[in-house]
Structure formats: structure tokens, C-alpha cells
């Protein structure tokens, strides 16, 4: 009888289109963007996290490790596209320092970091600016703040954090070892906010970590049956709405439909990506260091979403390099004991020291050997990509330098292509992004490292106006 009553209550709510009431923030008045006149195909949801310290006590700031001055701007921004047939979801992160033109009727038009739109006009201008920048219509809007994010993760039973290397960031308080970790809301916030980690500092790595959190949280809720039907999904949505605000166009019925659809998706039909970037440190007077989108590739991304097409496998969004490199050759110091090979690698962008004057008189037989220290695996792989057929060899006596010892076999030097968008934000399906299951076992959330709020198995990766 009780189950029947719950079902009738839910059906009544859905049929009446009940809204969130006092938790709503008005984005309904936001004008449509350049391509936002119609509803388009599928459903677009804008999800943002706000960087605001308003209302936080000194003790809360210390606990959350969010000291400093807030900007009352968006710190996290994800555009979720649910296909018309509800069989695919594409989740695209929009870096906070993206340099865009704000929506609105000001003359001349005003440009700045996309996270600044919230400080100027709150949720409505944020929605309108995203619509203007992407040409997509935003159907629903959700936002939360620091404490809301922490409570949301706690209310949903914690989150999975994973990294293949230790991660530490004094600014966010993150300090975790390699492996898979079950974290409470505090630890997850530190993981999601970290921008100054020892591994690939910056916004793109941070954004990829945020995507992993969302991916694994969605996978766990699905596995636990929290999204397997309208009743269980409604319970989960009501939990979410305790700490997340919506716009006036987004009701319980909308969120139940969206959550239920997400819960039925296969991992290979859920996609994650970051907007492709062309300039990573574009300096603008009065604005600072910004990110400039790759015009052609980002346009292809928005075009695919507008046409309700998959974004993975689209070479317009992510071109396939003939010889891809996992790291930037310009940041790799290489010692090479052959003058011709040294010159060719230098022409390929590597920072090369020619050690041919001290090379052995008799070369060892075989191909070149690429020697590297533990922790330099990706740099060594980049050097090896430029020297097809070379052999990799760990050398504990080396530091951050990669050494190339040329043998008797003729050496070919290929031109490698480093694309930071590939390293940190290429379109990928959820099954490839998800934390590995075979990593170290975890203890209770918050138990292992009080400073990070985490306990401990893998996949690695990485604010308002600010530095990357």
C-alpha cells in the first residue's frame, strides 16, 4: 500500500510538472543565443559550480580549504547533451578561463573569461553567454556552491577519486597517493578544485578529473539501482535538490526524466570532452591569462551536438595525428650522442644537448636506446615516438633528462605532434575514462588523510579568474 501511495504521489508530481519552488533561480528570462532560437535536437543542461565564499565562516573556509578571496563566478561548467532518443549523453566541460564575448545589449560588446558572466548577471547571463558562444539552446540549468557540492557528494554516499600517480596541491589541500580512493565531499572538493598539482598543472587536467568524478558517481548510482526507475530516480533527485539549485524552467519531472535516461545508458554511449583550445595563455589587458578556443574544432563540436551526433570519433573535433606525442617536446631535455640525430630532434622541437664528442668509438649493435628515470615514462615515450624502432630502458641514475644512445642501425627521425587537447580533454567514452577496478582497496571516506578528506584504487588527470 505504501509503495502504491509513493507511486501515485510521483505520478501526480510528474503530471502537474511540479517545480523546485524556493530553490529556483531565474534563468528563464535569459535570451537565446546565436543558435538558441529553437529547441534544437535533444536536451541541453548547463551545470555550474560557483566560487563564492559568501556566508562561509572562517572555520568552514579552513575545513573546505577555500581561503582567499572568492569571485562570485563559475568555477566549474559542464554542458550535458542528452540525445533525442535518450540513448546517448555527451558531457562537455567548458574551462572557466575561456575567453568569450558576453551576451547582452551593451555596446561595444564586452568580452572576458566565461566564468565572469555569473559575476555580472548571475545564472541568466551565464546561460545566455554559453548560448551565444556555442550556438546551442540551454534547456535546463543547475548550480551549486562549495558547501552544496560537499553535501551533495556526502548525501550520495561519497565519490571515487583515482590517479595513477600521487597528486598534491597545497592551494586546494589535495594530497593523495596513486590508486583508487573513496572520498567524502570534502576530499572530492579538493580533488575537483586542484589546479596547481605536481602532475600537469592547469585547468584542463583539473577538468578531466572533474569528469572522472561525475563518470564514476553516475556509474555507482546506476549500479546501486538509484536511477533504475522513476521512483528510485525521484528519490535521488530529491536528495540532489537539497543542495543544488535550478532555474525556473527545470522541475522535478524534468530531472527525473533526465536522471532515468542517464541511468539506462551504456558506458560506451556516454561521452566526455573538453572544448578544444588553440591558445593556452592568451594575455588580455585587464583580464589576464585566458584560454582561446580552437575556432574550427570547437565549431565542429557545437555543430555535432546541435545535430545530435556523437562527438567521439569525429576527426573534425579531434584530428588524428600520424605520430602523436603524449608530452610537449619543447619541455623535454634530451641528451643525444649522435650529431645528426641531435640536429633532427632539435628541429622537431626537443631541447637537445649534443653529446656526440663523448660518444663511444664503437656503437652498440641494434636500434637507438632511449634511457629514462622512473617518473619520466611519458617524456621517454615522446622521444621514442620520434625514433621509430627504438628501445626504452629505465636508468635509475638519470634525473629529468632523457638520454638517446644511437646504435649501429640507421636512425629515422619522425616529426611528432603534441596536442594538449588530446592529453587532457579529447572526446572519450565513459568506459575508457572510468577508474580501474583492480586498484588498491579503500577504507571509509575521510579516514586515510584528514587533510585531503580521502581514504584509499586508478586513472590520472587535473578557477574564477586566475592562473592555470
Coordinates of C-alpha atoms in Angstrom, one line a residue:
X1 CA 0.0 0.0 0.0
X2 CA 2.8 2.4 0.9
X3 CA 4.6 1.7 -2.4
X4 CA 1.4 2.4 -4.3
X5 CA 1.0 5.7 -2.5
X6 CA 4.5 6.7 -3.3
X7 CA 4.0 5.8 -7.0
X8 CA 0.7 7.8 -7.1
X9 CA 2.5 10.8 -5.5
X10 CA 5.2 10.7 -8.0
X11 CA 2.8 10.4 -11.0
X12 CA 0.9 13.3 -9.6
X13 CA 4.0 15.4 -9.4
X14 CA 5.1 14.4 -12.9
X15 CA 1.7 15.2 -14.4
X16 CA 1.5 18.5 -12.7
X17 CA 5.0 19.4 -13.7
X18 CA 5.9 20.4 -10.1
X19 CA 8.9 22.8 -9.8
X20 CA 11.5 23.3 -7.1
X21 CA 9.9 26.4 -5.7
X22 CA 12.1 28.4 -3.4
X23 CA 15.2 26.8 -4.7
X24 CA 14.7 28.1 -8.2
X25 CA 17.0 30.8 -9.7
X26 CA 15.6 32.6 -12.7
X27 CA 17.3 31.8 -15.9
X28 CA 14.1 31.7 -17.8
X29 CA 14.4 35.3 -18.8
X30 CA 17.8 34.7 -20.4
X31 CA 17.7 35.5 -24.1
X32 CA 18.5 32.7 -26.5
X33 CA 22.0 32.7 -28.0
X34 CA 23.0 32.9 -31.6
X35 CA 21.7 29.5 -32.3
X36 CA 19.2 29.2 -29.5
X37 CA 16.0 30.3 -31.1
X38 CA 14.5 26.8 -31.3
X39 CA 14.6 23.8 -29.1
X40 CA 17.1 22.0 -31.3
X41 CA 17.5 18.3 -31.1
X42 CA 17.9 16.6 -27.8
X43 CA 18.2 18.3 -24.4
X44 CA 21.0 20.6 -23.2
X45 CA 21.6 21.0 -19.5
X46 CA 24.2 23.5 -18.1
X47 CA 25.7 22.5 -14.8
X48 CA 27.9 25.0 -12.9
X49 CA 29.7 25.2 -9.6
X50 CA 30.1 28.7 -8.0
X51 CA 33.2 30.1 -6.5
X52 CA 31.8 32.1 -3.6
X53 CA 32.8 32.4 0.0
X54 CA 29.7 34.4 0.9
X55 CA 28.2 33.1 4.1
X56 CA 31.1 30.8 5.0
X57 CA 32.6 31.2 8.4
X58 CA 36.4 31.2 9.0
X59 CA 36.1 27.6 10.3
X60 CA 34.3 26.5 7.2
X61 CA 36.9 28.1 4.9
X62 CA 39.6 26.3 6.7
X63 CA 37.7 23.0 6.6
X64 CA 37.0 23.3 2.9
X65 CA 40.5 24.7 2.2
X66 CA 38.9 27.7 0.3
X67 CA 40.8 30.5 1.9
X68 CA 41.4 33.6 -0.2
X69 CA 39.0 35.9 -2.0
X70 CA 36.1 34.4 -3.9
X71 CA 35.0 35.9 -7.2
X72 CA 31.3 35.1 -7.2
X73 CA 31.8 33.5 -10.5
X74 CA 31.5 30.0 -12.0
X75 CA 34.4 27.7 -11.1
X76 CA 33.1 24.6 -12.9
X77 CA 31.0 24.5 -16.1
X78 CA 29.7 21.4 -17.8
X79 CA 27.2 21.2 -20.7
X80 CA 25.3 18.0 -20.8
X81 CA 23.6 17.0 -24.1
X82 CA 21.1 14.2 -23.9
X83 CA 20.2 12.9 -27.3
X84 CA 16.7 13.0 -28.7
X85 CA 16.3 9.2 -28.5
X86 CA 17.8 9.2 -24.9
X87 CA 20.4 6.6 -26.0
X88 CA 23.5 8.9 -25.7
X89 CA 24.8 11.6 -23.5
X90 CA 27.7 14.0 -24.3
X91 CA 29.2 15.9 -21.4
X92 CA 31.4 18.8 -22.4
X93 CA 33.5 20.8 -19.9
X94 CA 33.9 24.5 -20.6
X95 CA 37.1 25.8 -19.0
X96 CA 36.5 28.7 -16.7
X97 CA 39.2 30.9 -18.3
X98 CA 37.7 30.6 -21.8
X99 CA 37.8 34.0 -23.5
X100 CA 34.3 34.8 -24.9
X101 CA 32.0 37.6 -25.7
X102 CA 29.4 38.1 -23.1
X103 CA 25.7 38.1 -24.0
X104 CA 23.7 41.2 -23.5
X105 CA 22.9 44.5 -25.3
X106 CA 26.0 46.5 -24.2
X107 CA 27.8 48.5 -26.9
X108 CA 30.5 47.8 -27.6
X109 CA 30.2 44.1 -26.8
X110 CA 32.1 43.1 -23.7
X111 CA 34.4 40.1 -23.6
X112 CA 36.1 38.3 -20.8
X113 CA 36.5 34.9 -19.1
X114 CA 33.4 32.9 -19.3
X115 CA 33.3 32.4 -15.6
X116 CA 32.9 36.2 -15.2
X117 CA 29.4 36.2 -16.7
X118 CA 28.0 35.0 -13.4
X119 CA 29.5 37.8 -11.5
X120 CA 27.9 40.3 -13.9
X121 CA 24.5 38.8 -14.4
X122 CA 24.2 35.5 -12.4
X123 CA 22.6 32.4 -13.8
X124 CA 20.6 34.2 -16.6
X125 CA 23.7 35.9 -18.1
X126 CA 25.7 32.7 -17.7
X127 CA 23.1 30.7 -19.7
X128 CA 22.8 33.4 -22.3
X129 CA 26.6 33.7 -22.7
X130 CA 27.0 30.0 -23.2
X131 CA 24.2 30.0 -25.7
X132 CA 26.0 32.9 -27.6
X133 CA 29.4 31.2 -27.5
X134 CA 28.1 27.7 -28.6
X135 CA 25.1 28.4 -30.7
X136 CA 23.2 25.9 -28.6
X137 CA 20.0 26.4 -26.7
X138 CA 20.2 25.6 -23.0
X139 CA 17.0 23.8 -21.8
X140 CA 17.9 23.4 -18.1
X141 CA 20.3 25.0 -15.6
X142 CA 21.7 23.7 -12.3
X143 CA 24.1 25.3 -9.9
X144 CA 25.8 24.6 -6.5
X145 CA 28.5 26.2 -4.4
X146 CA 31.3 24.8 -2.2
X147 CA 29.2 23.6 0.7
X148 CA 26.5 22.4 -1.7
X149 CA 29.0 20.3 -3.6
X150 CA 30.4 18.9 -0.4
X151 CA 26.9 18.0 0.9
X152 CA 25.8 16.6 -2.4
X153 CA 28.7 14.1 -2.5
X154 CA 28.1 13.2 1.1
X155 CA 24.3 12.7 0.6
X156 CA 25.0 10.4 -2.4
X157 CA 27.4 8.3 -0.4
X158 CA 30.8 9.7 -1.4
X159 CA 32.7 9.7 -4.7
X160 CA 35.6 7.7 -6.3
X161 CA 38.9 9.6 -6.9
X162 CA 41.6 8.0 -9.0
X163 CA 45.1 8.7 -10.1
X164 CA 48.0 6.7 -11.5
X165 CA 50.4 8.9 -9.7
X166 CA 50.4 10.8 -6.3
X167 CA 48.7 14.2 -6.5
X168 CA 49.4 17.1 -4.3
X169 CA 48.2 20.7 -4.4
X170 CA 48.7 23.0 -1.4
X171 CA 46.2 25.5 -2.8
X172 CA 43.3 23.1 -2.7
X173 CA 44.6 20.9 0.1
X174 CA 44.7 17.8 -2.1
X175 CA 47.2 15.2 -1.1
X176 CA 46.5 11.6 -2.3
X177 CA 48.6 8.7 -3.3
X178 CA 48.4 6.7 -6.5
X179 CA 45.4 4.4 -6.7
X180 CA 41.6 4.4 -6.2
X181 CA 40.1 6.3 -3.3
X182 CA 36.7 6.5 -1.7
X183 CA 36.3 10.2 -0.7
X184 CA 33.8 12.2 1.3
X185 CA 32.6 15.6 0.0
X186 CA 35.5 17.5 1.5
X187 CA 38.1 15.3 -0.2
X188 CA 36.2 15.3 -3.5
X189 CA 36.0 19.1 -3.5
X190 CA 39.8 19.3 -3.1
X191 CA 40.4 16.8 -5.9
X192 CA 37.9 18.7 -8.2
X193 CA 39.3 22.2 -7.5
X194 CA 43.1 21.4 -7.7
X195 CA 44.8 23.5 -10.4
X196 CA 48.4 23.5 -9.1
X197 CA 49.1 19.8 -8.9
X198 CA 52.5 18.3 -9.4
X199 CA 51.3 16.4 -12.5
X200 CA 50.1 18.5 -15.4
X201 CA 49.1 21.7 -13.6
X202 CA 46.3 23.8 -15.1
X203 CA 42.6 23.8 -15.9
X204 CA 42.4 21.0 -18.5
X205 CA 43.8 18.4 -16.2
X206 CA 41.6 19.6 -13.4
X207 CA 38.6 19.4 -15.7
X208 CA 39.4 15.8 -16.7
X209 CA 39.4 14.9 -13.0
X210 CA 36.0 16.5 -12.6
X211 CA 34.7 14.4 -15.5
X212 CA 36.1 11.3 -13.8
X213 CA 34.2 12.1 -10.6
X214 CA 30.9 12.6 -12.5
X215 CA 31.5 9.5 -14.5
X216 CA 32.2 7.2 -11.6
X217 CA 29.4 8.8 -9.4
X218 CA 26.9 8.1 -12.3
X219 CA 28.2 4.6 -12.7
X220 CA 27.9 3.8 -8.9
X221 CA 24.4 5.3 -8.7
X222 CA 23.4 3.2 -11.7
X223 CA 24.9 0.0 -10.2
X224 CA 23.2 0.6 -6.9
X225 CA 19.8 1.0 -8.7
X226 CA 19.4 4.6 -7.7
X227 CA 18.4 5.6 -11.3
X228 CA 16.7 2.3 -12.5
X229 CA 13.2 3.6 -12.4
X230 CA 11.0 6.7 -11.9
X231 CA 10.6 6.1 -8.1
X232 CA 14.2 5.4 -7.3
X233 CA 15.3 8.3 -9.6
X234 CA 12.9 10.6 -7.9
X235 CA 14.4 9.8 -4.5
X236 CA 17.9 10.5 -5.9
X237 CA 16.7 13.7 -7.5
X238 CA 15.1 14.9 -4.2
X239 CA 18.4 14.2 -2.5
X240 CA 20.2 16.3 -5.2
X241 CA 17.8 19.2 -4.8
X242 CA 18.7 19.6 -1.2
X243 CA 22.0 21.2 -2.3
X244 CA 21.5 22.1 -6.0
X245 CA 19.5 25.0 -7.3
X246 CA 17.7 25.0 -10.7
X247 CA 16.3 27.6 -13.0
X248 CA 12.5 28.3 -13.1
X249 CA 12.2 26.1 -16.2
X250 CA 13.6 23.0 -14.5
X251 CA 11.2 20.9 -12.4
X252 CA 11.3 17.6 -10.6
X253 CA 9.7 16.0 -13.6
X254 CA 12.5 17.2 -15.9
X255 CA 15.2 16.0 -13.6
X256 CA 13.6 12.6 -13.1
X257 CA 13.3 12.1 -16.9
X258 CA 17.0 13.2 -17.3
X259 CA 18.2 11.0 -14.4
X260 CA 16.3 8.0 -15.5
X261 CA 17.7 8.3 -19.1
X262 CA 21.3 8.7 -17.8
X263 CA 20.8 5.6 -15.6
X264 CA 19.9 3.5 -18.6
X265 CA 22.9 4.5 -20.8
X266 CA 25.7 2.1 -21.5
X267 CA 29.1 3.4 -20.7
X268 CA 30.1 3.4 -24.4
X269 CA 27.2 5.7 -25.1
X270 CA 28.2 8.3 -22.6
X271 CA 30.9 10.8 -23.9
X272 CA 33.1 13.3 -22.1
X273 CA 35.2 16.0 -23.7
X274 CA 36.7 19.5 -23.1
X275 CA 36.3 22.3 -25.5
X276 CA 39.4 22.2 -27.8
X277 CA 41.8 25.1 -27.0
X278 CA 44.1 26.9 -29.5
X279 CA 45.8 29.4 -27.2
X280 CA 46.5 28.3 -23.6
X281 CA 47.9 31.6 -22.3
X282 CA 46.3 34.4 -24.2
X283 CA 47.0 37.6 -22.3
X284 CA 44.3 40.3 -22.4
X285 CA 44.9 43.7 -20.6
X286 CA 42.5 44.0 -17.7
X287 CA 41.5 40.3 -17.9
X288 CA 44.7 38.3 -17.5
X289 CA 45.7 34.9 -18.8
X290 CA 42.9 33.4 -20.8
X291 CA 42.1 30.3 -23.0
X292 CA 41.1 30.8 -26.6
X293 CA 39.1 28.1 -28.2
X294 CA 40.3 26.4 -31.4
X295 CA 37.8 28.0 -33.7
X296 CA 37.3 25.2 -36.3
X297 CA 37.4 22.3 -33.8
X298 CA 35.1 23.9 -31.2
X299 CA 32.7 24.9 -34.0
X300 CA 32.7 21.3 -35.1
X301 CA 31.9 20.2 -31.5
X302 CA 28.9 22.5 -31.2
X303 CA 27.8 21.6 -34.7
X304 CA 27.8 17.9 -33.7
X305 CA 25.8 18.5 -30.5
X306 CA 23.4 20.7 -32.3
X307 CA 22.8 18.0 -34.9
X308 CA 22.5 15.4 -32.1
X309 CA 25.5 13.4 -33.4
X310 CA 28.3 11.6 -31.3
X311 CA 31.4 13.6 -30.6
X312 CA 33.8 10.7 -30.2
X313 CA 35.4 9.6 -33.4
X314 CA 34.7 12.9 -35.1
X315 CA 38.1 13.9 -36.7
X316 CA 36.9 17.5 -37.2
X317 CA 36.8 17.8 -33.4
X318 CA 39.8 15.6 -32.7
X319 CA 42.2 15.2 -35.7
X320 CA 44.2 12.0 -35.6
X321 CA 48.0 12.7 -35.7
X322 CA 50.3 10.4 -37.7
X323 CA 52.8 10.4 -34.8
X324 CA 51.1 11.6 -31.7
X325 CA 53.2 12.6 -28.7
X326 CA 51.9 12.3 -25.1
X327 CA 54.0 15.3 -23.9
X328 CA 55.4 18.5 -25.3
X329 CA 58.8 18.0 -27.0
X330 CA 59.8 21.6 -26.1
X331 CA 59.6 20.6 -22.4
X332 CA 61.8 17.6 -22.7
X333 CA 65.6 17.8 -22.2
X334 CA 67.3 15.2 -24.3
X335 CA 71.0 14.2 -24.5
X336 CA 71.9 12.6 -27.8
X337 CA 75.3 11.0 -28.7
X338 CA 75.0 11.5 -32.4
X339 CA 75.2 14.9 -34.1
X340 CA 72.8 14.2 -37.0
X341 CA 70.1 12.7 -34.7
X342 CA 70.6 15.5 -32.3
X343 CA 70.0 18.1 -35.0
X344 CA 67.0 16.3 -36.3
X345 CA 65.4 16.1 -32.8
X346 CA 66.2 19.7 -32.2
X347 CA 64.4 20.6 -35.4
X348 CA 61.5 18.5 -34.1
X349 CA 61.2 20.9 -31.1
X350 CA 63.1 18.9 -28.4
X351 CA 65.5 20.7 -26.1
X352 CA 68.6 18.8 -27.2
X353 CA 72.2 18.6 -25.9
X354 CA 74.6 17.1 -28.4
X355 CA 76.9 14.7 -26.6
X356 CA 78.5 13.2 -29.8
X357 CA 82.1 14.3 -28.8
X358 CA 82.0 11.8 -25.9
X359 CA 80.1 9.0 -27.8
X360 CA 81.7 5.5 -27.7
X361 CA 84.1 4.8 -30.6
X362 CA 82.3 1.5 -31.3
X363 CA 78.5 1.8 -31.4
X364 CA 76.4 -1.0 -29.7
X365 CA 74.5 -3.1 -32.3
X366 CA 70.9 -2.5 -32.9
X367 CA 68.5 0.5 -32.8
X368 CA 68.7 3.6 -30.6
X369 CA 68.2 3.1 -26.9
X370 CA 66.1 5.7 -25.0
X371 CA 67.1 5.8 -21.4
X372 CA 65.0 7.5 -18.7
X373 CA 64.4 7.7 -15.0
X374 CA 61.3 6.5 -13.2
X375 CA 58.6 9.1 -13.5
X376 CA 59.8 10.2 -17.0
X377 CA 57.8 7.5 -18.8
X378 CA 55.7 9.9 -20.8
X379 CA 58.6 12.0 -21.9
X380 CA 60.5 8.9 -22.9
X381 CA 57.5 7.7 -24.9
X382 CA 57.5 11.1 -26.8
X383 CA 61.2 10.7 -27.6
X384 CA 60.6 7.1 -28.7
X385 CA 57.7 8.2 -30.9
X386 CA 60.2 10.4 -32.8
X387 CA 62.6 7.5 -33.2
X388 CA 60.6 4.5 -34.5
X389 CA 62.1 1.2 -33.6
X390 CA 64.0 2.5 -30.6
X391 CA 64.1 0.6 -27.3
X392 CA 63.1 2.0 -24.0
X393 CA 65.3 1.4 -20.9
X394 CA 64.8 2.6 -17.3
X395 CA 68.0 4.1 -15.8
X396 CA 67.8 4.8 -12.1
X397 CA 70.9 7.0 -12.3
X398 CA 69.2 9.6 -14.6
X399 CA 67.2 12.6 -13.4
X400 CA 64.8 14.6 -15.5
X401 CA 67.0 14.2 -18.7
X402 CA 66.2 11.6 -21.3
X403 CA 69.2 10.1 -23.0
X404 CA 69.5 8.6 -26.5
X405 CA 72.3 6.2 -27.3
X406 CA 72.5 5.6 -31.1
X407 CA 73.4 2.1 -32.2
X408 CA 74.6 0.6 -35.5
X409 CA 71.2 0.5 -37.1
X410 CA 70.3 3.6 -39.3
X411 CA 68.1 6.0 -37.5
X412 CA 64.9 7.6 -38.8
X413 CA 63.6 10.7 -37.0
X414 CA 59.8 11.3 -37.4
X415 CA 58.0 14.6 -36.7
X416 CA 55.8 14.1 -33.7
X417 CA 52.6 16.0 -33.0
X418 CA 51.8 17.1 -29.4
X419 CA 48.3 18.2 -28.9
X420 CA 47.5 19.2 -25.3
X421 CA 43.8 18.8 -26.1
X422 CA 44.5 15.1 -26.7
X423 CA 46.4 14.7 -23.5
X424 CA 43.8 16.3 -21.2
X425 CA 40.5 16.7 -23.0
X426 CA 39.9 14.6 -26.1
X427 CA 36.4 13.2 -26.6
X428 CA 36.3 9.8 -24.8
X429 CA 33.6 7.3 -23.8
X430 CA 32.9 6.7 -20.2
X431 CA 34.2 3.1 -20.3
X432 CA 37.6 4.4 -21.2
X433 CA 37.5 7.3 -18.7
X434 CA 36.3 5.3 -15.7
X435 CA 38.5 4.5 -12.7
X436 CA 40.0 1.0 -13.0
X437 CA 38.5 -1.6 -10.6
X438 CA 41.7 -3.5 -9.9
X439 CA 43.4 -0.9 -7.8
X440 CA 44.1 -0.7 -4.0
X441 CA 41.2 -1.2 -1.6
X442 CA 39.7 1.8 0.1
X443 CA 38.8 2.5 3.7
X444 CA 35.9 4.6 4.9
X445 CA 35.6 8.0 3.4
X446 CA 37.7 10.6 5.2
X447 CA 39.8 8.2 7.1
X448 CA 43.2 8.0 5.4
X449 CA 44.2 11.6 5.1
X450 CA 42.4 14.1 7.2
X451 CA 44.0 16.9 5.2
X452 CA 42.5 15.6 1.9
X453 CA 39.3 14.1 3.3
X454 CA 40.0 10.8 1.5
X455 CA 40.7 7.2 2.1
X456 CA 42.2 4.7 -0.2
X457 CA 42.4 2.0 -6.5
X458 CA 43.1 4.4 -10.9
X459 CA 43.4 6.8 -13.8
X460 CA 45.1 10.1 -13.6
X461 CA 44.5 13.5 -14.9
X462 CA 43.8 17.7 -13.4
X463 CA 39.2 28.5 -11.1
X464 CA 37.3 32.5 -11.2
X465 CA 39.7 34.5 -13.0
X466 CA 43.1 33.0 -12.1
X467 CA 46.2 31.2 -13.3
X468 CA 46.3 27.8 -14.9

